[in-house]
Amino acid sequence: EVQLVDSGGGLVHPGESLRLSCVASGFTFSTYWMTWVRQAPGKGLEWVATINEDGSQKKYVDSVKGRFTISRDNAKNSLYLQMDSLRAEDTALYYCATRAGAPADWGQGILVTVSS
Amino acid sequence: DIQMTQSPSSLSASVGDRVTITCRASQGINNYLAWFQQKPGKAPKSLIYATSTLQRGVPSKFSGSGSGTEFTLTITNLQPDDFATYYCQQYNNYPRTFGQGTRVEIK
């Protein structure tokens, strides 16, 4: 059974940093593209970033380019999202998900709150 | 960016009903269209990819169709467990984009 466990969220001030983690199990992590999707409170889903199997290709939504970095450690079956220069509008539930196209499996989500 | 527009934004239906949700793309997406179901406080659940292919474990009461820029999700024999918000998403281009969601409520 595919499991994705997200962690690392919390409350931070504008301009601060946070790193999200997603530990995967139940599938061969190193052969999957992986994705982060977020959802602001009461809002819809927004694709954030995607990374290929070996980390050599990364894609980002414009609003996070230059501030967020997606990465992975295949030895640890882990996906990361380093979030720097956080803004209030980054406040959201962040989900990791399998695949680059149509996400098939989703983590439980981790809340990031950016507030002064 | 490709804009995805769902209609209606919400609908009320009764148990046993058949409902259809439409998703329109601002340009052609080569049938790279997915559908998701989300219940309050829960992570999204993947239903359909490539316009009409059911994800593993998804019952056949869900079906998808369409081509070009217009796509539909149909749910037959609506049950209490189906009342949720449904999202479409295109994955033909980056950035991936979602529709705004359609809330299916109990009449």
mmCIF file of N, CA and C in Angstrom, chain A:
data_model
loop_
_atom_site.group_PDB
_atom_site.id
_atom_site.type_symbol
_atom_site.label_atom_id
_atom_site.label_comp_id
_atom_site.label_asym_id
_atom_site.label_seq_id
_atom_site.Cartn_x
_atom_site.Cartn_y
_atom_site.Cartn_z
ATOM 1 N N GLU A 1 0.839 -1.191 0.000
ATOM 2 C CA GLU A 1 0.000 0.000 0.000
ATOM 3 C C GLU A 1 0.879 1.248 0.000
ATOM 4 N N VAL A 2 0.565 2.166 -0.900
ATOM 5 C CA VAL A 2 1.320 3.419 -0.964
ATOM 6 C C VAL A 2 1.006 4.270 0.260
ATOM 7 N N GLN A 3 2.062 4.752 0.895
ATOM 8 C CA GLN A 3 1.897 5.692 2.012
ATOM 9 C C GLN A 3 2.820 6.878 1.799
ATOM 10 N N LEU A 4 2.284 8.063 2.021
ATOM 11 C CA LEU A 4 3.057 9.310 1.962
ATOM 12 C C LEU A 4 2.782 10.056 3.253
ATOM 13 N N VAL A 5 3.813 10.288 4.039
ATOM 14 C CA VAL A 5 3.645 10.951 5.329
ATOM 15 C C VAL A 5 4.373 12.290 5.289
ATOM 16 N N ASP A 6 3.573 13.349 5.352
ATOM 17 C CA ASP A 6 4.110 14.711 5.300
ATOM 18 C C ASP A 6 4.448 15.187 6.703
ATOM 19 N N SER A 7 5.496 16.005 6.814
ATOM 20 C CA SER A 7 5.838 16.598 8.112
ATOM 21 C C SER A 7 6.609 17.890 7.891
ATOM 22 N N GLY A 8 6.773 18.661 8.995
ATOM 23 C CA GLY A 8 7.634 19.834 8.942
ATOM 24 C C GLY A 8 6.924 21.170 8.914
ATOM 25 N N GLY A 9 5.611 21.155 8.943
ATOM 26 C CA GLY A 9 4.900 22.422 8.881
ATOM 27 C C GLY A 9 4.922 23.168 10.195
ATOM 28 N N GLY A 10 4.227 24.291 10.227
ATOM 29 C CA GLY A 10 4.146 25.066 11.458
ATOM 30 C C GLY A 10 3.839 26.519 11.193
ATOM 31 N N LEU A 11 3.995 27.326 12.253
ATOM 32 C CA LEU A 11 3.736 28.763 12.183
ATOM 33 C C LEU A 11 5.068 29.506 12.085
ATOM 34 N N VAL A 12 5.213 30.318 11.062
ATOM 35 C CA VAL A 12 6.419 31.119 10.887
ATOM 36 C C VAL A 12 6.036 32.551 10.563
ATOM 37 N N HIS A 13 6.991 33.455 10.733
ATOM 38 C CA HIS A 13 6.779 34.860 10.396
ATOM 39 C C HIS A 13 7.118 35.100 8.935
ATOM 40 N N PRO A 14 6.556 36.132 8.337
ATOM 41 C CA PRO A 14 6.923 36.472 6.956
ATOM 42 C C PRO A 14 8.425 36.656 6.827
ATOM 43 N N GLY A 15 8.982 36.123 5.741
ATOM 44 C CA GLY A 15 10.419 36.213 5.498
ATOM 45 C C GLY A 15 11.212 35.032 6.025
ATOM 46 N N GLU A 16 10.599 34.239 6.882
ATOM 47 C CA GLU A 16 11.300 33.082 7.445
ATOM 48 C C GLU A 16 11.244 31.877 6.516
ATOM 49 N N SER A 17 11.923 30.803 6.943
ATOM 50 C CA SER A 17 12.033 29.597 6.127
ATOM 51 C C SER A 17 11.430 28.401 6.847
ATOM 52 N N LEU A 18 11.120 27.380 6.052
ATOM 53 C CA LEU A 18 10.584 26.132 6.577
ATOM 54 C C LEU A 18 10.915 25.040 5.578
ATOM 55 N N ARG A 19 11.149 23.824 6.058
ATOM 56 C CA ARG A 19 11.364 22.705 5.151
ATOM 57 C C ARG A 19 10.342 21.623 5.425
ATOM 58 N N LEU A 20 9.606 21.274 4.386
ATOM 59 C CA LEU A 20 8.641 20.187 4.478
ATOM 60 C C LEU A 20 9.298 18.887 4.022
ATOM 61 N N SER A 21 8.867 17.799 4.629
ATOM 62 C CA SER A 21 9.349 16.476 4.254
ATOM 63 C C SER A 21 8.170 15.570 3.960
ATOM 64 N N CYS A 22 8.427 14.595 3.109
ATOM 65 C CA CYS A 22 7.414 13.596 2.787
ATOM 66 C C CYS A 22 8.144 12.265 2.672
ATOM 67 N N VAL A 23 7.814 11.342 3.555
ATOM 68 C CA VAL A 23 8.443 10.021 3.524
ATOM 69 C C VAL A 23 7.499 9.049 2.838
ATOM 70 N N ALA A 24 8.022 8.355 1.844
ATOM 71 C CA ALA A 24 7.213 7.459 1.027
ATOM 72 C C ALA A 24 7.490 6.005 1.348
ATOM 73 N N SER A 25 6.464 5.187 1.199
ATOM 74 C CA SER A 25 6.622 3.738 1.357
ATOM 75 C C SER A 25 5.573 3.024 0.520
ATOM 76 N N GLY A 26 5.823 1.749 0.267
ATOM 77 C CA GLY A 26 4.843 0.954 -0.469
ATOM 78 C C GLY A 26 5.010 0.981 -1.972
ATOM 79 N N PHE A 27 6.035 1.659 -2.456
ATOM 80 C CA PHE A 27 6.312 1.676 -3.889
ATOM 81 C C PHE A 27 7.792 2.019 -4.080
ATOM 82 N N THR A 28 8.271 1.864 -5.291
ATOM 83 C CA THR A 28 9.682 2.129 -5.581
ATOM 84 C C THR A 28 9.861 3.615 -5.814
ATOM 85 N N PHE A 29 10.109 4.334 -4.743
ATOM 86 C CA PHE A 29 10.159 5.810 -4.754
ATOM 87 C C PHE A 29 11.091 6.347 -5.834
ATOM 88 N N SER A 30 12.220 5.706 -6.016
ATOM 89 C CA SER A 30 13.249 6.232 -6.924
ATOM 90 C C SER A 30 12.844 6.194 -8.388
ATOM 91 N N THR A 31 11.724 5.561 -8.704
ATOM 92 C CA THR A 31 11.281 5.476 -10.091
ATOM 93 C C THR A 31 10.096 6.387 -10.385
ATOM 94 N N TYR A 32 9.697 7.190 -9.418
ATOM 95 C CA TYR A 32 8.531 8.051 -9.571
ATOM 96 C C TYR A 32 8.918 9.527 -9.588
ATOM 97 N N TRP A 33 8.311 10.297 -10.506
ATOM 98 C CA TRP A 33 8.287 11.735 -10.347
ATOM 99 C C TRP A 33 7.414 12.027 -9.119
ATOM 100 N N MET A 34 7.697 13.145 -8.462
ATOM 101 C CA MET A 34 6.920 13.518 -7.280
ATOM 102 C C MET A 34 6.523 14.989 -7.350
ATOM 103 N N THR A 35 5.458 15.319 -6.653
ATOM 104 C CA THR A 35 4.844 16.645 -6.783
ATOM 105 C C THR A 35 4.415 17.177 -5.417
ATOM 106 N N TRP A 36 4.450 18.483 -5.274
ATOM 107 C CA TRP A 36 3.828 19.178 -4.128
ATOM 108 C C TRP A 36 2.640 19.988 -4.651
ATOM 109 N N VAL A 37 1.527 19.888 -3.952
ATOM 110 C CA VAL A 37 0.311 20.651 -4.240
ATOM 111 C C VAL A 37 -0.107 21.336 -2.945
ATOM 112 N N ARG A 38 -0.626 22.537 -3.023
ATOM 113 C CA ARG A 38 -1.069 23.213 -1.802
ATOM 114 C C ARG A 38 -2.512 23.680 -1.938
ATOM 115 N N GLN A 39 -3.082 23.990 -0.773
ATOM 116 C CA GLN A 39 -4.471 24.432 -0.714
ATOM 117 C C GLN A 39 -4.598 25.469 0.390
ATOM 118 N N ALA A 40 -4.799 26.713 0.004
ATOM 119 C CA ALA A 40 -5.007 27.773 0.984
ATOM 120 C C ALA A 40 -6.333 27.538 1.712
ATOM 121 N N PRO A 41 -6.469 28.042 2.926
ATOM 122 C CA PRO A 41 -7.696 27.805 3.703
ATOM 123 C C PRO A 41 -8.946 28.196 2.935
ATOM 124 N N GLY A 42 -9.849 27.260 2.773
ATOM 125 C CA GLY A 42 -11.111 27.518 2.094
ATOM 126 C C GLY A 42 -11.021 27.691 0.595
ATOM 127 N N LYS A 43 -9.854 27.421 0.019
ATOM 128 C CA LYS A 43 -9.639 27.631 -1.411
ATOM 129 C C LYS A 43 -9.427 26.305 -2.146
ATOM 130 N N GLY A 44 -9.162 26.404 -3.434
ATOM 131 C CA GLY A 44 -8.950 25.227 -4.262
ATOM 132 C C GLY A 44 -7.505 24.753 -4.250
ATOM 133 N N LEU A 45 -7.244 23.777 -5.090
ATOM 134 C CA LEU A 45 -5.928 23.164 -5.166
ATOM 135 C C LEU A 45 -5.015 23.951 -6.099
ATOM 136 N N GLU A 46 -3.742 24.038 -5.724
ATOM 137 C CA GLU A 46 -2.749 24.733 -6.544
ATOM 138 C C GLU A 46 -1.496 23.872 -6.633
ATOM 139 N N TRP A 47 -1.096 23.544 -7.850
ATOM 140 C CA TRP A 47 0.156 22.828 -8.079
ATOM 141 C C TRP A 47 1.319 23.737 -7.717
ATOM 142 N N VAL A 48 2.317 23.207 -7.017
ATOM 143 C CA VAL A 48 3.451 24.020 -6.556
ATOM 144 C C VAL A 48 4.741 23.649 -7.290
ATOM 145 N N ALA A 49 5.096 22.367 -7.274
ATOM 146 C CA ALA A 49 6.382 21.953 -7.842
ATOM 147 C C ALA A 49 6.389 20.469 -8.128
ATOM 148 N N THR A 50 7.258 20.087 -9.063
ATOM 149 C CA THR A 50 7.415 18.681 -9.457
ATOM 150 C C THR A 50 8.882 18.392 -9.679
ATOM 151 N N ILE A 51 9.303 17.181 -9.360
ATOM 152 C CA ILE A 51 10.688 16.767 -9.540
ATOM 153 C C ILE A 51 10.716 15.388 -10.193
ATOM 154 N N ASN A 52 11.710 15.177 -11.041
ATOM 155 C CA ASN A 52 11.793 13.874 -11.706
ATOM 156 C C ASN A 52 12.488 12.851 -10.812
ATOM 157 N N GLU A 53 12.675 11.662 -11.362
ATOM 158 C CA GLU A 53 13.133 10.522 -10.557
ATOM 159 C C GLU A 53 14.483 10.740 -9.889
ATOM 160 N N ASP A 54 15.414 11.367 -10.598
ATOM 161 C CA ASP A 54 16.759 11.521 -10.030
ATOM 162 C C ASP A 54 17.059 12.940 -9.571
ATOM 163 N N GLY A 55 16.056 13.801 -9.614
ATOM 164 C CA GLY A 55 16.227 15.168 -9.132
ATOM 165 C C GLY A 55 16.842 16.129 -10.122
ATOM 166 N N SER A 56 17.048 15.686 -11.347
ATOM 167 C CA SER A 56 17.716 16.544 -12.330
ATOM 168 C C SER A 56 16.761 17.499 -13.041
ATOM 169 N N GLN A 57 15.463 17.268 -12.922
ATOM 170 C CA GLN A 57 14.475 18.159 -13.531
ATOM 171 C C GLN A 57 13.501 18.640 -12.462
ATOM 172 N N LYS A 58 13.294 19.941 -12.420
ATOM 173 C CA LYS A 58 12.404 20.531 -11.425
ATOM 174 C C LYS A 58 11.551 21.587 -12.109
ATOM 175 N N LYS A 59 10.284 21.619 -11.748
ATOM 176 C CA LYS A 59 9.361 22.603 -12.281
ATOM 177 C C LYS A 59 8.654 23.274 -11.114
ATOM 178 N N TYR A 60 8.361 24.595 -11.275
ATOM 179 C CA TYR A 60 7.726 25.359 -10.206
ATOM 180 C C TYR A 60 6.630 26.262 -10.763
ATOM 181 N N VAL A 61 5.632 26.524 -9.960
ATOM 182 C CA VAL A 61 4.678 27.574 -10.291
ATOM 183 C C VAL A 61 5.398 28.913 -10.138
ATOM 184 N N ASP A 62 5.032 29.881 -10.954
ATOM 185 C CA ASP A 62 5.755 31.151 -10.956
ATOM 186 C C ASP A 62 5.804 31.820 -9.579
ATOM 187 N N SER A 63 4.735 31.691 -8.816
ATOM 188 C CA SER A 63 4.645 32.421 -7.548
ATOM 189 C C SER A 63 5.665 31.950 -6.503
ATOM 190 N N VAL A 64 6.295 30.790 -6.728
ATOM 191 C CA VAL A 64 7.276 30.299 -5.747
ATOM 192 C C VAL A 64 8.688 30.202 -6.334
ATOM 193 N N LYS A 65 8.821 30.476 -7.618
ATOM 194 C CA LYS A 65 10.146 30.384 -8.249
ATOM 195 C C LYS A 65 11.126 31.317 -7.552
ATOM 196 N N GLY A 66 12.318 30.792 -7.276
ATOM 197 C CA GLY A 66 13.335 31.587 -6.605
ATOM 198 C C GLY A 66 13.201 31.589 -5.089
ATOM 199 N N ARG A 67 12.095 31.087 -4.575
ATOM 200 C CA ARG A 67 11.906 31.043 -3.108
ATOM 201 C C ARG A 67 11.794 29.617 -2.588
ATOM 202 N N PHE A 68 11.196 28.734 -3.376
ATOM 203 C CA PHE A 68 11.013 27.339 -2.955
ATOM 204 C C PHE A 68 11.950 26.447 -3.758
ATOM 205 N N THR A 69 12.403 25.369 -3.128
ATOM 206 C CA THR A 69 13.243 24.390 -3.809
ATOM 207 C C THR A 69 12.727 22.984 -3.493
ATOM 208 N N ILE A 70 12.401 22.257 -4.532
ATOM 209 C CA ILE A 70 11.995 20.869 -4.366
ATOM 210 C C ILE A 70 13.224 19.995 -4.511
ATOM 211 N N SER A 71 13.309 18.964 -3.690
ATOM 212 C CA SER A 71 14.449 18.046 -3.775
ATOM 213 C C SER A 71 14.014 16.681 -3.261
ATOM 214 N N ARG A 72 14.896 15.721 -3.392
ATOM 215 C CA ARG A 72 14.574 14.370 -2.943
ATOM 216 C C ARG A 72 15.839 13.641 -2.536
ATOM 217 N N ASP A 73 15.666 12.629 -1.688
ATOM 218 C CA ASP A 73 16.755 11.732 -1.297
ATOM 219 C C ASP A 73 16.217 10.317 -1.501
ATOM 220 N N ASN A 74 16.587 9.710 -2.598
ATOM 221 C CA ASN A 74 16.037 8.395 -2.918
ATOM 222 C C ASN A 74 16.499 7.319 -1.940
ATOM 223 N N ALA A 75 17.650 7.524 -1.329
ATOM 224 C CA ALA A 75 18.132 6.549 -0.344
ATOM 225 C C ALA A 75 17.250 6.543 0.904
ATOM 226 N N LYS A 76 16.606 7.667 1.145
ATOM 227 C CA LYS A 76 15.742 7.791 2.324
ATOM 228 C C LYS A 76 14.256 7.787 1.948
ATOM 229 N N ASN A 77 13.967 7.526 0.676
ATOM 230 C CA ASN A 77 12.568 7.542 0.207
ATOM 231 C C ASN A 77 11.861 8.829 0.621
ATOM 232 N N SER A 78 12.548 9.934 0.471
ATOM 233 C CA SER A 78 12.025 11.201 0.977
ATOM 234 C C SER A 78 12.012 12.301 -0.070
ATOM 235 N N LEU A 79 10.962 13.086 0.003
ATOM 236 C CA LEU A 79 10.766 14.267 -0.831
ATOM 237 C C LEU A 79 10.778 15.479 0.089
ATOM 238 N N TYR A 80 11.341 16.587 -0.398
ATOM 239 C CA TYR A 80 11.432 17.796 0.425
ATOM 240 C C TYR A 80 10.921 19.012 -0.334
ATOM 241 N N LEU A 81 10.515 20.014 0.442
ATOM 242 C CA LEU A 81 10.215 21.326 -0.120
ATOM 243 C C LEU A 81 10.812 22.361 0.817
ATOM 244 N N GLN A 82 11.913 22.957 0.390
ATOM 245 C CA GLN A 82 12.529 24.040 1.147
ATOM 246 C C GLN A 82 11.838 25.335 0.759
ATOM 247 N N MET A 83 11.268 26.002 1.740
ATOM 248 C CA MET A 83 10.498 27.216 1.483
ATOM 249 C C MET A 83 11.177 28.381 2.185
ATOM 250 N N ASP A 84 11.714 29.305 1.407
ATOM 251 C CA ASP A 84 12.383 30.494 1.932
ATOM 252 C C ASP A 84 11.560 31.730 1.621
ATOM 253 N N SER A 85 11.886 32.816 2.311
ATOM 254 C CA SER A 85 11.204 34.108 2.095
ATOM 255 C C SER A 85 9.696 33.924 2.063
ATOM 256 N N LEU A 86 9.201 33.239 3.069
ATOM 257 C CA LEU A 86 7.771 32.924 3.091
ATOM 258 C C LEU A 86 6.924 34.178 3.213
ATOM 259 N N ARG A 87 5.762 34.115 2.580
ATOM 260 C CA ARG A 87 4.815 35.225 2.561
ATOM 261 C C ARG A 87 3.496 34.760 3.147
ATOM 262 N N ALA A 88 2.661 35.696 3.516
ATOM 263 C CA ALA A 88 1.352 35.352 4.064
ATOM 264 C C ALA A 88 0.553 34.496 3.074
ATOM 265 N N GLU A 89 0.718 34.794 1.784
ATOM 266 C CA GLU A 89 -0.059 34.058 0.769
ATOM 267 C C GLU A 89 0.436 32.626 0.558
ATOM 268 N N ASP A 90 1.521 32.240 1.221
ATOM 269 C CA ASP A 90 1.979 30.859 1.178
ATOM 270 C C ASP A 90 1.266 30.001 2.237
ATOM 271 N N THR A 91 0.476 30.625 3.080
ATOM 272 C CA THR A 91 -0.286 29.884 4.085
ATOM 273 C C THR A 91 -1.212 28.900 3.405
ATOM 274 N N ALA A 92 -1.053 27.622 3.729
ATOM 275 C CA ALA A 92 -1.811 26.572 3.045
ATOM 276 C C ALA A 92 -1.524 25.217 3.669
ATOM 277 N N LEU A 93 -2.355 24.275 3.304
ATOM 278 C CA LEU A 93 -2.066 22.860 3.526
ATOM 279 C C LEU A 93 -1.233 22.402 2.340
ATOM 280 N N TYR A 94 -0.100 21.780 2.621
ATOM 281 C CA TYR A 94 0.776 21.304 1.554
ATOM 282 C C TYR A 94 0.705 19.782 1.497
ATOM 283 N N TYR A 95 0.469 19.260 0.301
ATOM 284 C CA TYR A 95 0.378 17.827 0.078
ATOM 285 C C TYR A 95 1.510 17.372 -0.834
ATOM 286 N N CYS A 96 2.140 16.268 -0.474
ATOM 287 C CA CYS A 96 2.999 15.617 -1.460
ATOM 288 C C CYS A 96 2.163 14.587 -2.192
ATOM 289 N N ALA A 97 2.541 14.307 -3.413
ATOM 290 C CA ALA A 97 1.769 13.384 -4.242
ATOM 291 C C ALA A 97 2.682 12.688 -5.220
ATOM 292 N N THR A 98 2.279 11.496 -5.619
ATOM 293 C CA THR A 98 3.077 10.753 -6.594
ATOM 294 C C THR A 98 2.748 11.221 -8.003
ATOM 295 N N ARG A 99 3.734 11.148 -8.881
ATOM 296 C CA ARG A 99 3.636 11.401 -10.314
ATOM 297 C C ARG A 99 3.695 12.883 -10.653
ATOM 298 N N ALA A 100 4.034 13.139 -11.872
ATOM 299 C CA ALA A 100 4.170 14.510 -12.359
ATOM 300 C C ALA A 100 2.916 14.973 -13.065
ATOM 301 N N GLY A 101 2.157 14.056 -13.594
ATOM 302 C CA GLY A 101 0.985 14.426 -14.375
ATOM 303 C C GLY A 101 -0.242 14.466 -13.513
ATOM 304 N N ALA A 102 -0.943 13.360 -13.496
ATOM 305 C CA ALA A 102 -2.132 13.252 -12.668
ATOM 306 C C ALA A 102 -1.742 12.573 -11.362
ATOM 307 N N PRO A 103 -1.612 13.336 -10.275
ATOM 308 C CA PRO A 103 -1.210 12.719 -9.009
ATOM 309 C C PRO A 103 -2.108 11.555 -8.622
ATOM 310 N N ALA A 104 -1.495 10.426 -8.311
ATOM 311 C CA ALA A 104 -2.272 9.229 -8.017
ATOM 312 C C ALA A 104 -2.499 9.039 -6.522
ATOM 313 N N ASP A 105 -1.460 9.240 -5.737
ATOM 314 C CA ASP A 105 -1.543 9.060 -4.287
ATOM 315 C C ASP A 105 -1.096 10.339 -3.608
ATOM 316 N N TRP A 106 -1.732 10.623 -2.459
ATOM 317 C CA TRP A 106 -1.516 11.879 -1.772
ATOM 318 C C TRP A 106 -1.151 11.643 -0.308
ATOM 319 N N GLY A 107 -0.296 12.509 0.222
ATOM 320 C CA GLY A 107 -0.048 12.514 1.654
ATOM 321 C C GLY A 107 -1.239 13.116 2.386
ATOM 322 N N GLN A 108 -1.135 13.135 3.702
ATOM 323 C CA GLN A 108 -2.256 13.623 4.504
ATOM 324 C C GLN A 108 -2.306 15.137 4.569
ATOM 325 N N GLY A 109 -1.232 15.765 4.155
ATOM 326 C CA GLY A 109 -1.174 17.222 4.166
ATOM 327 C C GLY A 109 -0.541 17.744 5.430
ATOM 328 N N ILE A 110 0.181 18.875 5.293
ATOM 329 C CA ILE A 110 0.834 19.511 6.425
ATOM 330 C C ILE A 110 0.567 21.009 6.340
ATOM 331 N N LEU A 111 0.179 21.584 7.463
ATOM 332 C CA LEU A 111 -0.225 22.981 7.480
ATOM 333 C C LEU A 111 0.969 23.899 7.677
ATOM 334 N N VAL A 112 1.047 24.883 6.813
ATOM 335 C CA VAL A 112 2.041 25.947 6.927
ATOM 336 C C VAL A 112 1.287 27.260 7.113
ATOM 337 N N THR A 113 1.588 27.954 8.193
ATOM 338 C CA THR A 113 0.948 29.233 8.469
ATOM 339 C C THR A 113 2.017 30.312 8.545
ATOM 340 N N VAL A 114 1.863 31.329 7.707
ATOM 341 C CA VAL A 114 2.809 32.446 7.688
ATOM 342 C C VAL A 114 2.071 33.682 8.188
ATOM 343 N N SER A 115 2.468 34.143 9.355
ATOM 344 C CA SER A 115 1.751 35.261 9.968
ATOM 345 C C SER A 115 2.669 36.015 10.910
ATOM 346 N N SER A 116 2.457 37.308 10.966
ATOM 347 C CA SER A 116 3.243 38.125 11.891
ATOM 348 C C SER A 116 2.555 38.225 13.246
#
